[in-house]
Short mmCIF file of C-alpha atoms and ligand atoms in Angstrom, two decimals:
data_model
loop_
_atom_site.label_atom_id
_atom_site.label_comp_id
_atom_site.label_asym_id
_atom_site.label_seq_id
_atom_site.Cartn_x
_atom_site.Cartn_y
_atom_site.Cartn_z
CA MET A 1 17.83 52.37 105.03
CA SER A 2 19.42 55.50 103.70
CA PRO A 3 22.84 54.95 102.14
CA ASP A 4 23.44 58.70 102.26
CA LEU A 5 22.87 58.97 105.96
CA GLN A 6 24.91 55.83 106.53
CA GLN A 7 27.76 57.41 104.58
CA GLN A 8 27.46 60.65 106.54
CA VAL A 9 27.54 58.74 109.81
CA LEU A 10 30.68 56.93 108.65
CA GLU A 11 32.23 60.28 107.70
CA SER A 12 31.39 61.69 111.13
CA LEU A 13 33.14 58.71 112.76
CA ARG A 14 36.29 59.60 110.87
CA GLY A 15 36.46 62.60 113.18
CA VAL A 16 36.59 60.37 116.26
CA SER A 17 40.12 59.48 117.28
CA PHE A 18 41.20 56.86 119.75
CA PRO A 19 42.21 58.44 123.09
CA GLY A 20 45.87 59.34 122.98
CA MET A 21 46.18 58.65 119.25
CA SER A 22 45.80 60.83 116.22
CA ARG A 23 44.33 58.06 114.12
CA ASP A 24 40.55 57.75 113.83
CA ILE A 25 38.43 54.75 114.67
CA VAL A 26 37.38 54.16 111.03
CA SER A 27 40.94 53.81 109.79
CA PHE A 28 41.67 51.48 112.71
CA GLY A 29 38.85 49.29 111.38
CA PHE A 30 36.88 49.50 114.63
CA VAL A 31 33.52 50.27 113.01
CA ASP A 32 31.72 46.96 112.62
CA THR A 33 28.19 47.88 111.50
CA ILE A 34 26.13 51.01 110.90
CA ASP A 35 22.35 50.49 110.81
CA VAL A 36 20.10 53.34 109.79
CA ASP A 37 16.32 53.32 110.15
CA GLN A 38 14.85 56.70 109.21
CA GLY A 39 16.77 59.04 111.51
CA ARG A 40 17.60 56.32 114.05
CA VAL A 41 21.21 55.21 113.91
CA ARG A 42 22.74 52.20 115.62
CA VAL A 43 26.46 51.64 115.38
CA ARG A 44 28.44 48.68 116.61
CA LEU A 45 32.12 49.16 117.31
CA LYS A 46 34.58 46.36 117.89
CA ILE A 47 37.59 47.88 119.56
CA GLN A 48 40.87 46.07 119.92
CA THR A 49 42.29 47.18 123.23
CA GLN A 50 42.45 46.10 126.84
CA ASN A 51 41.66 49.57 128.09
CA ARG A 52 37.99 49.64 129.18
CA GLN A 53 38.03 53.35 129.93
CA ALA A 54 39.18 54.12 126.40
CA VAL A 55 36.36 51.99 125.00
CA GLU A 56 33.80 54.01 126.97
CA GLU A 57 35.38 57.25 125.89
CA VAL A 58 35.31 56.21 122.24
CA ARG A 59 31.66 55.19 122.56
CA ASP A 60 30.72 58.60 124.04
CA ARG A 61 32.72 60.47 121.40
CA ALA A 62 31.15 58.42 118.64
CA GLU A 63 27.64 59.02 119.92
CA ALA A 64 28.28 62.76 120.13
CA ALA A 65 29.70 62.78 116.58
CA ILE A 66 26.72 60.89 115.16
CA ARG A 67 24.23 63.18 116.94
CA GLY A 68 25.86 66.09 115.12
CA VAL A 69 24.94 64.64 111.71
CA PRO A 70 21.93 66.45 110.21
CA GLY A 71 18.94 64.11 109.98
CA VAL A 72 19.93 61.92 112.93
CA THR A 73 17.17 61.79 115.53
CA GLU A 74 18.51 58.99 117.74
CA ALA A 75 22.01 57.59 118.11
CA GLU A 76 23.03 54.43 119.89
CA VAL A 77 26.60 53.15 119.90
CA VAL A 78 27.43 49.71 121.23
CA ALA A 79 31.16 49.32 121.82
CA GLU A 80 32.58 45.86 122.27
CA MET A 81 36.05 45.30 123.63
CA VAL A 82 37.97 42.74 121.60
CA THR A 83 41.18 41.15 122.79
CA PRO A 84 43.91 42.14 120.35
CA PRO A 85 45.28 39.24 118.35
CA THR A 86 48.81 38.09 119.02
CA PRO A 87 51.32 38.80 116.25
CA GLU A 88 51.06 35.14 115.26
CA GLN A 89 47.27 35.34 115.01
CA SER A 90 47.51 38.52 112.95
CA ALA A 91 49.97 36.97 110.58
CA ALA A 92 47.70 33.96 110.27
CA ARG A 93 44.73 36.23 109.59
CA ALA A 94 46.68 37.98 106.86
CA ILE A 95 46.86 34.77 104.89
CA ALA A 96 43.57 33.39 106.13
CA ARG A 97 41.83 33.98 102.84
CA ASP A 98 43.67 31.02 101.51
CA PRO A 99 46.43 29.85 103.81
CA ARG A 100 47.62 27.19 101.37
CA LEU A 101 48.52 29.73 98.74
CA ILE A 102 51.64 31.33 100.11
CA PRO A 103 52.45 30.00 103.56
CA ASP A 104 56.02 31.33 103.58
CA VAL A 105 55.24 34.90 102.58
CA LYS A 106 54.91 37.08 105.65
CA ARG A 107 53.27 40.18 104.16
CA VAL A 108 51.52 40.84 100.88
CA ILE A 109 51.31 44.52 99.91
CA ALA A 110 49.12 45.68 97.03
CA VAL A 111 50.09 48.69 94.96
CA ALA A 112 46.92 50.10 93.45
CA SER A 113 45.62 53.16 91.66
CA GLY A 114 42.19 54.50 90.77
CA LYS A 115 43.23 54.91 87.14
CA GLY A 116 45.99 53.94 84.74
CA GLY A 117 49.07 55.95 83.86
CA VAL A 118 49.81 57.38 87.29
CA GLY A 119 52.99 55.31 87.66
CA LYS A 120 51.59 52.43 89.71
CA SER A 121 53.86 49.80 88.13
CA THR A 122 56.88 52.10 88.37
CA VAL A 123 56.19 52.54 92.07
CA ALA A 124 55.57 48.81 92.59
CA ALA A 125 58.84 47.83 90.87
CA ASN A 126 60.93 50.47 92.67
CA LEU A 127 59.27 49.76 96.01
CA ALA A 128 60.18 46.08 95.66
CA VAL A 129 63.81 46.95 94.86
CA ALA A 130 63.88 49.46 97.72
CA LEU A 131 62.52 46.93 100.24
CA SER A 132 65.18 44.49 99.13
CA GLN A 133 67.90 47.15 99.50
CA LEU A 134 66.59 47.77 103.01
CA GLY A 135 67.42 44.17 103.83
CA HIS A 136 64.04 42.46 103.44
CA SER A 137 63.57 39.42 101.24
CA THR A 138 61.12 40.66 98.64
CA GLY A 139 59.04 39.45 95.73
CA LEU A 140 57.14 41.30 93.03
CA LEU A 141 53.97 39.88 91.53
CA ASP A 142 52.60 41.68 88.51
CA ALA A 143 48.84 41.10 88.45
CA ASP A 144 47.99 43.92 86.05
CA ILE A 145 45.60 42.25 83.60
CA TYR A 146 45.41 45.20 81.27
CA GLY A 147 49.06 45.82 80.73
CA PRO A 148 51.55 43.74 82.68
CA SER A 149 54.61 45.98 82.47
CA VAL A 150 56.87 44.41 85.08
CA PRO A 151 58.68 42.15 82.55
CA MET A 152 59.75 45.25 80.63
CA MET A 153 60.55 47.35 83.69
CA MET A 154 62.67 44.59 85.21
CA GLY A 155 64.47 43.76 81.97
CA LEU A 156 62.73 40.41 81.48
CA ALA A 157 60.62 41.12 78.39
CA GLY A 158 59.94 38.11 76.19
CA GLN A 159 61.24 35.60 78.74
CA ARG A 160 59.41 32.54 79.98
CA PRO A 161 59.73 31.28 83.56
CA GLN A 162 61.36 27.93 84.18
CA VAL A 163 59.24 25.04 85.30
CA ALA A 164 60.22 23.15 88.44
CA ASP A 165 58.97 20.28 90.57
CA GLY A 166 58.24 17.94 87.69
CA GLY A 167 56.26 20.55 85.83
CA ASN A 168 54.00 21.49 88.74
CA ARG A 169 55.54 24.76 89.79
CA LEU A 170 56.99 27.85 88.21
CA ARG A 171 60.29 29.31 89.27
CA PRO A 172 60.22 33.09 89.69
CA PHE A 173 62.95 35.20 88.13
CA SER A 174 65.45 36.74 90.47
CA LYS A 175 66.72 40.16 89.51
CA PHE A 176 67.93 43.15 91.52
CA ASP A 177 67.57 40.82 94.53
CA VAL A 178 63.82 40.61 93.96
CA MET A 179 61.84 37.45 93.09
CA ILE A 180 59.66 38.32 90.12
CA MET A 181 56.59 36.80 88.52
CA SER A 182 54.17 38.42 86.10
CA LEU A 183 50.93 37.66 84.35
CA GLY A 184 52.82 38.91 81.31
CA PHE A 185 54.96 35.76 81.36
CA ILE A 186 51.96 33.46 81.10
CA LEU A 187 49.16 35.47 79.51
CA ASP A 188 48.80 35.34 75.78
CA GLU A 189 49.15 38.92 74.55
CA ASP A 190 46.46 38.32 71.95
CA THR A 191 43.77 37.40 74.50
CA PRO A 192 41.20 40.19 74.43
CA VAL A 193 41.07 42.06 77.73
CA ILE A 194 37.37 41.27 78.14
CA TRP A 195 38.18 37.55 78.47
CA ARG A 196 41.03 38.12 80.78
CA GLY A 197 38.91 38.85 83.89
CA PRO A 198 37.72 35.27 84.56
CA MET A 199 41.00 33.75 83.41
CA VAL A 200 42.93 36.09 85.57
CA THR A 201 41.45 34.93 88.85
CA LYS A 202 42.65 31.42 88.10
CA ALA A 203 45.99 32.70 86.85
CA ILE A 204 46.50 34.73 90.02
CA GLU A 205 45.81 31.71 92.18
CA GLN A 206 48.48 29.90 90.22
CA LEU A 207 50.91 32.79 90.46
CA LEU A 208 50.53 32.73 94.21
CA GLY A 209 50.23 29.03 94.89
CA ASP A 210 52.19 27.37 92.12
CA VAL A 211 55.24 29.60 92.16
CA GLU A 212 58.28 28.77 94.23
CA TRP A 213 58.32 32.07 96.08
CA GLY A 214 60.36 30.66 98.92
CA SER A 215 60.21 32.53 102.18
CA LEU A 216 59.66 36.25 101.70
CA ASP A 217 59.27 39.14 104.11
CA TYR A 218 57.27 41.13 101.55
CA LEU A 219 55.48 40.31 98.34
CA VAL A 220 54.57 43.49 96.44
CA VAL A 221 51.58 42.99 94.11
CA ASP A 222 51.04 45.34 91.19
CA LEU A 223 47.23 45.36 90.84
CA PRO A 224 45.39 46.39 87.67
CA PRO A 225 44.37 50.07 87.74
CA GLY A 226 40.80 51.00 88.59
CA THR A 227 38.18 49.91 91.05
CA GLY A 228 35.95 47.61 89.00
CA ASP A 229 34.95 43.98 89.45
CA ALA A 230 38.28 42.56 88.28
CA GLN A 231 40.14 44.56 90.91
CA LEU A 232 37.63 43.71 93.61
CA THR A 233 37.92 39.98 92.86
CA LEU A 234 41.69 40.22 92.99
CA THR A 235 41.70 41.98 96.33
CA GLN A 236 39.62 39.09 97.64
CA LYS A 237 41.78 36.39 96.08
CA VAL A 238 45.14 37.73 97.14
CA PRO A 239 45.67 37.56 100.90
CA LEU A 240 46.62 41.20 101.30
CA SER A 241 48.15 42.66 104.45
CA GLY A 242 47.59 46.20 103.21
CA ALA A 243 47.40 48.46 100.18
CA VAL A 244 49.40 51.42 98.95
CA ILE A 245 47.49 53.80 96.66
CA VAL A 246 49.41 55.68 93.99
CA THR A 247 48.09 58.99 92.73
CA THR A 248 49.31 62.06 90.89
CA PRO A 249 48.59 65.57 92.08
CA GLN A 250 45.81 66.33 89.57
CA ASP A 251 42.29 66.60 90.97
CA VAL A 252 40.92 63.82 88.75
CA ALA A 253 43.56 61.39 89.94
CA LEU A 254 42.83 62.34 93.52
CA ILE A 255 39.14 61.60 93.05
CA ASP A 256 40.10 58.18 91.72
CA ALA A 257 42.36 57.63 94.70
CA ARG A 258 39.31 58.06 96.93
CA LYS A 259 37.51 55.35 94.97
CA GLY A 260 40.49 53.07 95.50
CA LEU A 261 40.31 53.67 99.20
CA ALA A 262 36.60 52.88 99.27
CA MET A 263 37.23 49.62 97.41
CA PHE A 264 39.74 48.40 99.96
CA GLU A 265 37.47 49.41 102.83
CA LYS A 266 34.75 47.27 101.28
CA VAL A 267 36.95 44.18 101.38
CA ASN A 268 38.48 45.02 104.76
CA VAL A 269 42.01 45.48 103.50
CA PRO A 270 43.81 48.21 105.46
CA VAL A 271 45.02 51.08 103.32
CA LEU A 272 48.60 51.72 104.40
CA GLY A 273 48.64 55.14 102.78
CA ILE A 274 48.89 57.27 99.66
CA VAL A 275 51.97 57.96 97.52
CA GLU A 276 52.03 60.98 95.26
CA ASN A 277 53.92 60.25 92.05
CA MET A 278 55.11 62.85 89.51
CA SER A 279 54.64 65.44 92.22
CA SER A 280 57.07 68.04 90.94
CA PHE A 281 59.50 68.37 88.06
CA VAL A 282 63.19 68.55 88.80
CA CYS A 283 65.08 70.14 85.90
CA PRO A 284 67.86 67.72 84.94
CA ARG A 285 70.11 70.64 83.93
CA CYS A 286 69.78 73.17 86.71
CA GLY A 287 68.01 71.19 89.44
CA GLU A 288 65.20 73.76 89.71
CA VAL A 289 61.99 72.28 91.14
CA THR A 290 58.75 73.15 89.32
CA ASP A 291 55.30 72.16 90.55
CA ILE A 292 53.45 71.36 87.37
CA PHE A 293 50.23 70.48 89.12
CA LYS A 294 48.86 71.91 92.31
CA LYS A 295 51.22 71.22 95.17
CA GLY A 296 50.40 68.96 98.09
CA GLY A 297 47.21 67.37 96.64
CA GLY A 298 48.20 63.84 97.65
CA GLU A 299 49.02 64.89 101.17
CA ARG A 300 45.76 66.84 101.47
CA THR A 301 43.73 63.94 100.12
CA ALA A 302 45.44 61.55 102.53
CA LYS A 303 44.59 63.85 105.41
CA GLU A 304 40.97 64.22 104.29
CA LEU A 305 40.59 60.47 103.93
CA GLY A 306 42.22 59.87 107.28
CA CYS A 307 45.07 57.80 105.91
CA GLU A 308 48.79 58.10 106.00
CA PHE A 309 50.79 60.09 103.42
CA LEU A 310 53.68 57.81 102.55
CA GLY A 311 55.71 60.23 100.47
CA SER A 312 56.12 61.79 97.05
CA ILE A 313 58.19 60.84 94.02
CA PRO A 314 59.27 63.63 91.64
CA LEU A 315 58.56 63.63 87.91
CA ASP A 316 61.84 62.92 86.19
CA PRO A 317 62.61 61.75 82.65
CA SER A 318 65.36 59.48 83.98
CA ILE A 319 62.64 57.38 85.66
CA VAL A 320 61.11 56.74 82.21
CA VAL A 321 64.47 55.96 80.64
CA CYS A 322 65.37 53.48 83.38
CA GLY A 323 61.92 51.86 83.18
CA ASP A 324 62.25 51.47 79.42
CA GLU A 325 65.74 50.04 79.75
CA GLY A 326 64.59 47.42 82.20
CA ARG A 327 66.38 48.76 85.27
CA PRO A 328 64.22 50.50 87.87
CA ILE A 329 65.91 53.73 88.91
CA THR A 330 66.33 52.48 92.48
CA ALA A 331 68.51 49.66 91.11
CA ALA A 332 70.21 51.73 88.40
CA GLU A 333 71.11 54.65 90.66
CA PRO A 334 70.81 53.38 94.22
CA GLU A 335 72.66 56.38 95.63
CA GLY A 336 70.58 58.94 93.72
CA ALA A 337 67.75 61.08 95.04
CA HIS A 338 65.05 58.85 93.53
CA GLY A 339 66.54 55.71 95.04
CA GLU A 340 66.46 57.49 98.39
CA ALA A 341 62.84 58.59 97.80
CA PHE A 342 61.80 54.99 97.11
CA ARG A 343 63.68 53.66 100.13
CA SER A 344 61.99 56.30 102.24
CA LEU A 345 58.68 55.05 100.82
CA GLY A 346 59.79 51.49 101.66
CA ARG A 347 60.48 52.48 105.26
CA ALA A 348 57.08 54.18 105.53
CA VAL A 349 55.37 51.06 104.16
CA VAL A 350 57.22 48.79 106.60
CA ARG A 351 56.16 51.06 109.48
CA ALA A 352 52.55 51.23 108.30
CA VAL A 353 52.20 47.50 107.82
CA ALA A 354 53.75 46.83 111.22
CA ASP A 355 51.15 49.18 112.72
CA GLU A 356 48.45 47.08 111.15
CA ARG A 357 49.70 43.88 112.65
CA PRO A 358 49.47 43.73 116.38
CA THR A 359 46.88 46.52 116.13
CA LEU A 360 46.33 48.31 119.35
CA THR A 361 47.18 47.26 122.83
CA ILE A 362 46.80 49.98 125.40
CA GLN A 363 47.06 49.02 129.02
P1 ADP B 401 50.66 52.69 85.54
O1 ADP B 401 51.18 51.38 86.07
O2 ADP B 401 49.98 53.52 86.58
O3 ADP B 401 49.86 52.57 84.29
P2 ADP B 401 53.42 53.16 84.75
O4 ADP B 401 54.20 52.84 85.97
O5 ADP B 401 53.38 52.17 83.64
O6 ADP B 401 51.93 53.59 85.16
O7 ADP B 401 53.94 54.58 84.24
C1 ADP B 401 53.40 55.21 83.09
C2 ADP B 401 54.52 56.00 82.42
O8 ADP B 401 54.91 57.06 83.28
C3 ADP B 401 55.76 55.17 82.16
O9 ADP B 401 56.31 55.56 80.94
C4 ADP B 401 56.70 55.54 83.31
O10 ADP B 401 58.07 55.42 82.96
C5 ADP B 401 56.31 56.99 83.55
N1 ADP B 401 56.53 57.41 84.94
C6 ADP B 401 56.09 56.82 86.07
N2 ADP B 401 56.51 57.51 87.15
C7 ADP B 401 57.24 58.55 86.71
C8 ADP B 401 57.95 59.64 87.34
N3 ADP B 401 57.96 59.78 88.66
N4 ADP B 401 58.61 60.50 86.53
C9 ADP B 401 58.58 60.37 85.18
N5 ADP B 401 57.93 59.40 84.54
C10 ADP B 401 57.26 58.49 85.28
#
């Protein structure tokens, strides 16, 4: 088996869109297996639709795409038609990894980044506030092992959650109309990071299962930065409906964003899209917009990777000040431009996650 050829075949399938749609069959999650034996390639597609003609068309397009890959001598594509799940089945699948953990949470959205310092926690906190302002009941779970910053950003530093149910459950904090729980509330700051990995898996299970989340439309999870084992384990533990990847416009950050995308593909979590943070600098005095890094990198990367571009958040010192003061800018200045940018991100996330749910039904 040649991993290179397998990868190239997968890349070629990203160029195959579903008839009548701009989205490709890889991002829809229709590619089930790719087997490579020398130059012989066999691909199995599982396509959720009731349109037989579309299935045949996709199969033909996929075969043609694979034949165009250098080194491929034979291409066979088997396309299976799968009945789309009902919304109820999809919702059940979303929490199937451990249905007991959070039965009353409808959607769990991970906020992730390939590396630290790109503003992942800032985006997670503001996204949660924005979703709440948009009328959805929302929670925020800070699962960042390396530096849980949600307590500080939400003005809850140094606090301990209350215990309920005779000591069996933790009560989340409620602030800015968001239910909040963080590893920072229960993790001993002195525990070396290297020991945190194994402890964290257990802690996360508790933060999901033993917290009185109540019924939530969205639970936003701030994942640790990076794409290593700890992150991979978490993506498997937390029943995620989809992931939002935060990047900055620098090339290095964009490369890391790609790694993030690959990680979620590995564990079959749909990537809802990419957010570009610190995309341009707005002068607080004159309002002039300066692009410090190359413009449009996040959008380009999203396009190249075949995923949605969910929006960009400007670089602004007031975002730092609000974060440090424990009031996310979306809560501190709801009518301001940044609040609007985060609500626009919230709307894009709601749309993207809804797309993921009933998947595709074309008559
Ligand atoms: P991460 O979670 O990726 O490590 P943080 O959200 O902790 O990143 O952000 C790192 C620093 O960058 C914080 O001081 C935060 O206030 C600041 N920051 C994040 N986003 C912005 C932005 N759009 N403009 C200005 N500063 C920002």
